[in-house]
Coordinates of N, CA and C in Angstrom, one line a residue:
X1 N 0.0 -5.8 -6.8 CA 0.9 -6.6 -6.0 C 1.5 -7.7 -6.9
X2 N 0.8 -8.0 -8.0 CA 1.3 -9.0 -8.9 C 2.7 -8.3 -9.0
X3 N 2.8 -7.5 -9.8 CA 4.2 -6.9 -11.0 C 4.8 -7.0 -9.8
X4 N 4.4 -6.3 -8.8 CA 5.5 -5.7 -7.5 C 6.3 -7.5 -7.2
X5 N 5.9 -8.7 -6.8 CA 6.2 -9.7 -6.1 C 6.9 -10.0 -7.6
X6 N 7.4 -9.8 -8.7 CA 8.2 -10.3 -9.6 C 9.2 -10.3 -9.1
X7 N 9.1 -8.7 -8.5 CA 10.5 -8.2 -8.5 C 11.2 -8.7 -6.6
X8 N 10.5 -9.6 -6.3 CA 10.8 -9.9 -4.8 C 12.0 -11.1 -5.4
X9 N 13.1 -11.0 -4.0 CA 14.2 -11.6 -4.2 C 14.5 -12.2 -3.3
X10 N 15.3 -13.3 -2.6 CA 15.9 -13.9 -1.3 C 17.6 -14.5 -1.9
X11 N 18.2 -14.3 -0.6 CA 19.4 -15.2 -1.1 C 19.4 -16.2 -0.5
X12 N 18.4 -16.7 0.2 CA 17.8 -18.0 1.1 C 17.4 -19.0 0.2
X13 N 17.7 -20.2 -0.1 CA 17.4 -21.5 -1.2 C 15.7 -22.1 -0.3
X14 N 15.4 -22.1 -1.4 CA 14.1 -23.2 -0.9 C 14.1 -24.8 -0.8
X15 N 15.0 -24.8 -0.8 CA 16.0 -26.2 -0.6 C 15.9 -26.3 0.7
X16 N 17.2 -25.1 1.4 CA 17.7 -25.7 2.5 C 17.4 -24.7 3.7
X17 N 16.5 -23.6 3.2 CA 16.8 -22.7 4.6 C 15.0 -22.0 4.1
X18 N 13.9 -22.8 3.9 CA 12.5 -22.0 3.7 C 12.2 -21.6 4.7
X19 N 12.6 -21.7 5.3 CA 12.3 -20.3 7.2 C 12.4 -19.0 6.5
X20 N 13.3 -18.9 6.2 CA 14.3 -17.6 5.8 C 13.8 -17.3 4.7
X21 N 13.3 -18.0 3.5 CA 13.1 -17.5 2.6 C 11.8 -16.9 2.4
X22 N 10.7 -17.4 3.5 CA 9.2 -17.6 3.6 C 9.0 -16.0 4.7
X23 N 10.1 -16.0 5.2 CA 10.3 -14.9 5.8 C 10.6 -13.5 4.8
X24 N 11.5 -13.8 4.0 CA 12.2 -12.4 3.4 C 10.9 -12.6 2.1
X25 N 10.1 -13.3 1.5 CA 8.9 -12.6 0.8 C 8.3 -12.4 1.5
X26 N 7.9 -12.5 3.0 CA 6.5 -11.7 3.9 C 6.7 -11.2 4.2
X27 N 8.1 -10.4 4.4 CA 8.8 -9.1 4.9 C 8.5 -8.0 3.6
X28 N 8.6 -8.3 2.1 CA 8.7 -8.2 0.9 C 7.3 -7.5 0.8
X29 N 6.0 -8.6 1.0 CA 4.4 -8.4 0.7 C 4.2 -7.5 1.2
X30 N 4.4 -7.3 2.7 CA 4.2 -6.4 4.2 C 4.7 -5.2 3.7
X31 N 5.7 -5.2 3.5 CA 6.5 -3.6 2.6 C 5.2 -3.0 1.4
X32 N 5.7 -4.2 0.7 CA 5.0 -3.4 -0.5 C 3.3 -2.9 -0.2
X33 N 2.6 -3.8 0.4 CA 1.2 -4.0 0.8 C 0.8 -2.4 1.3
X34 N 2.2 -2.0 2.2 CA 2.0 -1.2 3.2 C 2.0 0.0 2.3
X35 N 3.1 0.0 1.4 CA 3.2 1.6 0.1 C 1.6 1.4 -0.6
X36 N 1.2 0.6 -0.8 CA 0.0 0.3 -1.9 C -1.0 0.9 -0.8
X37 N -1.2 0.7 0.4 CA -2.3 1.4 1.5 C -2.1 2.2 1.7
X38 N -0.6 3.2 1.8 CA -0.1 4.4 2.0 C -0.8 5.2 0.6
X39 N -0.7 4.6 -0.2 CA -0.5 5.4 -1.8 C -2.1 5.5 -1.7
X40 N -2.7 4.6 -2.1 CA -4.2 4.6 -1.9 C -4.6 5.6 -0.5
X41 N -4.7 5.5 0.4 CA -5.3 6.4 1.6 C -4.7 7.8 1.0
X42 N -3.7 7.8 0.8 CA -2.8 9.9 0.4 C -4.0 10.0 -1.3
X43 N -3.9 9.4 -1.9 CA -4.6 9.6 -3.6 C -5.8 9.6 -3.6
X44 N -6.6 8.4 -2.7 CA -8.1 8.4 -3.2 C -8.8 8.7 -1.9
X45 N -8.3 8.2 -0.9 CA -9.4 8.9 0.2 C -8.8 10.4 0.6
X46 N -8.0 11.0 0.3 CA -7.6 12.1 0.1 C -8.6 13.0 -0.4
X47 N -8.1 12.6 -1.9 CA -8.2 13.6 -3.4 C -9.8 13.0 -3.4
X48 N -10.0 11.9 -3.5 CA -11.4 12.0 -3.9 C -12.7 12.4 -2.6
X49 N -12.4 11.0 -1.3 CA -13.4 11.5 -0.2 C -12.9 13.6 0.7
X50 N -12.2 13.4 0.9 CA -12.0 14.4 1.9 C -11.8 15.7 1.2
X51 N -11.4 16.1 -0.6 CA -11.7 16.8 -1.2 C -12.9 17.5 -1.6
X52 N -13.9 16.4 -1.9 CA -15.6 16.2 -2.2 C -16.2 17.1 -0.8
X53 N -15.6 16.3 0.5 CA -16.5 16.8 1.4 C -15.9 18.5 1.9
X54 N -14.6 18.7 1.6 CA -14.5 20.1 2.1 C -14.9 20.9 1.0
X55 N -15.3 20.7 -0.1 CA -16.2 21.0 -1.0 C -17.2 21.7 -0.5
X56 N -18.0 20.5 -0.1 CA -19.6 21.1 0.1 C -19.5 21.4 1.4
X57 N -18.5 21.3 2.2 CA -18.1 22.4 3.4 C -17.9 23.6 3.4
X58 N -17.3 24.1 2.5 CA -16.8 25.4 2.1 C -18.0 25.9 1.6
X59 N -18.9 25.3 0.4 CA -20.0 26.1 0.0 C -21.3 26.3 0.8
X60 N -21.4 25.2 1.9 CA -22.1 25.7 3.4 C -21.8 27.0 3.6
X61 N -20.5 26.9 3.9 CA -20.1 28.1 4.9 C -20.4 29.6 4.5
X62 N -19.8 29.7 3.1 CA -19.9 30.5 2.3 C -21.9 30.9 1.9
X63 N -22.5 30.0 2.1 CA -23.9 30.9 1.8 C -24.4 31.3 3.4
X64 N -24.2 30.7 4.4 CA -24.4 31.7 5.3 C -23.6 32.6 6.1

């Protein structure tokens, strides 16, 4: 989330309009936060938990 919030932007001044600005980075976090929990749940509890267990599912099944 570090690198990602570099690249966050507003055309909102922190001057005169921080409503708006405090808004378009939480709208920003919330985005990215949400691809980083998408990406993670499809890659590791995927590929690693649900992989592993239909594993030793399959080789259950297969000895009887």
């Amino acid at each position: 989330m570090g690198s990602k919030s570099k690249l966050w932007s507003s055309e909102h001044s922190h001057l005169f309009s921080q409503k708006q600005l405090i808004q378009d980075y939480t709208n920003q976090f919330i985005r990215d936060l949400s691809v980083e929990v998408d990406e993670w749940g499809n890659k590791k509890l995927k590929d690693l938990i649900l992989k592993e267990s239909l594993k030793i599912l399959d080789k259950r099944l297969n000895i009887n």
